[in-house]
Amino acid sequence: MIQNKRKKIASLLLSSALMAGILAGCTSKEETTSGGTKSKEKEPEKVTFLIDNQTQLDGINAIIDAFEKKTNIKVEIETRPGGSEGDNIIKTRLATGDMNDLVWNNSGSQLQALNPEQNFVDLSKEPFMENIMDGFKEAVTANGKVFGIPGTPTNAGGWLYNKKVYAELGLTVPKTWDELMANNEKIKQAGKTAVIATYKDTWTSQVIVLADNYNVLAESPNFAADFTANKAKISTTPAALRSFEKLADVNKKGYLNKDFLSTGYDAGLKMLADGTGVHYPMITFALANLAATSPDKMQDIGFFPQPSDSADKNGLTVWMPAGIFINKNSEHIDAAKKFLEFYVSQEGTDLYTAKIKPTGPVAIKGIKLSGDVYQAVQDMLPYFESGNTAPALEFLSPVKGPNLEQITTQVGSGISSAKEGAKLYDKDVEKQAKQLGLEGW
């Protein structure tokens, strides 16, 4: 009897000791210090980051690795599909409260569709936001509140050109549209294609129109707001109509390659690199494609903004990068803010650009890019340093008609006049604005 009681007591004591050990292991790790005392090592805080599977992760992972070493915060990436499938995943997760702490999403009109004021943390008063370029802030602002940081460097729309051919023909970078057309005439007379058109890939036909937005705003500063509110039309606003006229001009004067309707984007890049074509109206993300196919020609490729009609009004139309946003319902908002602060620092930028060569300047003031960036990117820097930049229209207005590339192909091919194309686009825009339920439509 006594023996049985002793066995039960011993069994209870052993169970209690095991339970205490298990509970102690669950709460913290213990390590013996050099002095023989025991210290508790805090488990790292974890921040989750939802990002699309089409984004290059090398630069982002380099930032994360360094951040984790500097802090007791772990950043865990989860990938999602791109395109409309990925957009639907974001909307669903926000609606169900199942969103990650950090969210990668396009800036501009696509951000506005997510109701940022309801779903994301306002970063307006964070000290690190003071250095973010105003143009990018505009693209991630709703009701006066700023919601994101730039996830990548910017891109710009304008004219890639072959510097080697320019030197051979004694040409200088044009400051006006007339000067550009004069250069085109000299190139044509020399037996080369003055303006590369690759309308087999119809999206490329939009660039001359879209890259003109700096010039549109220089003439009509309120155009983006008036356009969104249905107070201004492309076809009846001279500065906006001029963008379509420029597209029509290069075809009308015979400056395009003869097979422009059957020439694709990749072939256009090869023409530029080889110097058989001298100008290519394009967005600078193309530099990465050029570097992959013609790495030995990159120093021959320069860039200039689409010229205006006046030499004293020259500036750059910028494609703003995707942004990184903090879920308003995150339980790790302070840790997420620390990550964003590091991401936009000089150290963070250096880590990113060491892995992925930028195809445009960063949207962060005071950040220096390394000296080995592409020549075309160096050509853009003065415009950023002087502040002579403006976002493309799609980053200032939620209105972009779905048929623009078909309409610009018609205008660029001479099938439709500039005025006809502008009127077609006004109708295209009207349908979309009504679908979005915008006021004034």
Coordinates of C-alpha atoms in Angstrom, one line a residue, residues 71 103 163 166 171 202 204 260 342 352 405:
T71 CA 17.2 43.5 -36.8
V103 CA 1.7 44.0 -50.1
K163 CA 24.9 57.5 -80.2
Y166 CA 24.6 60.4 -84.1
L171 CA 23.8 65.1 -84.9
T202 CA 0.7 46.9 -81.0
T204 CA 4.7 49.8 -78.8
F260 CA 6.6 48.5 -89.5
F342 CA 15.6 50.3 -44.6
Y352 CA 19.1 46.2 -54.8
E405 CA -2.9 50.6 -78.7

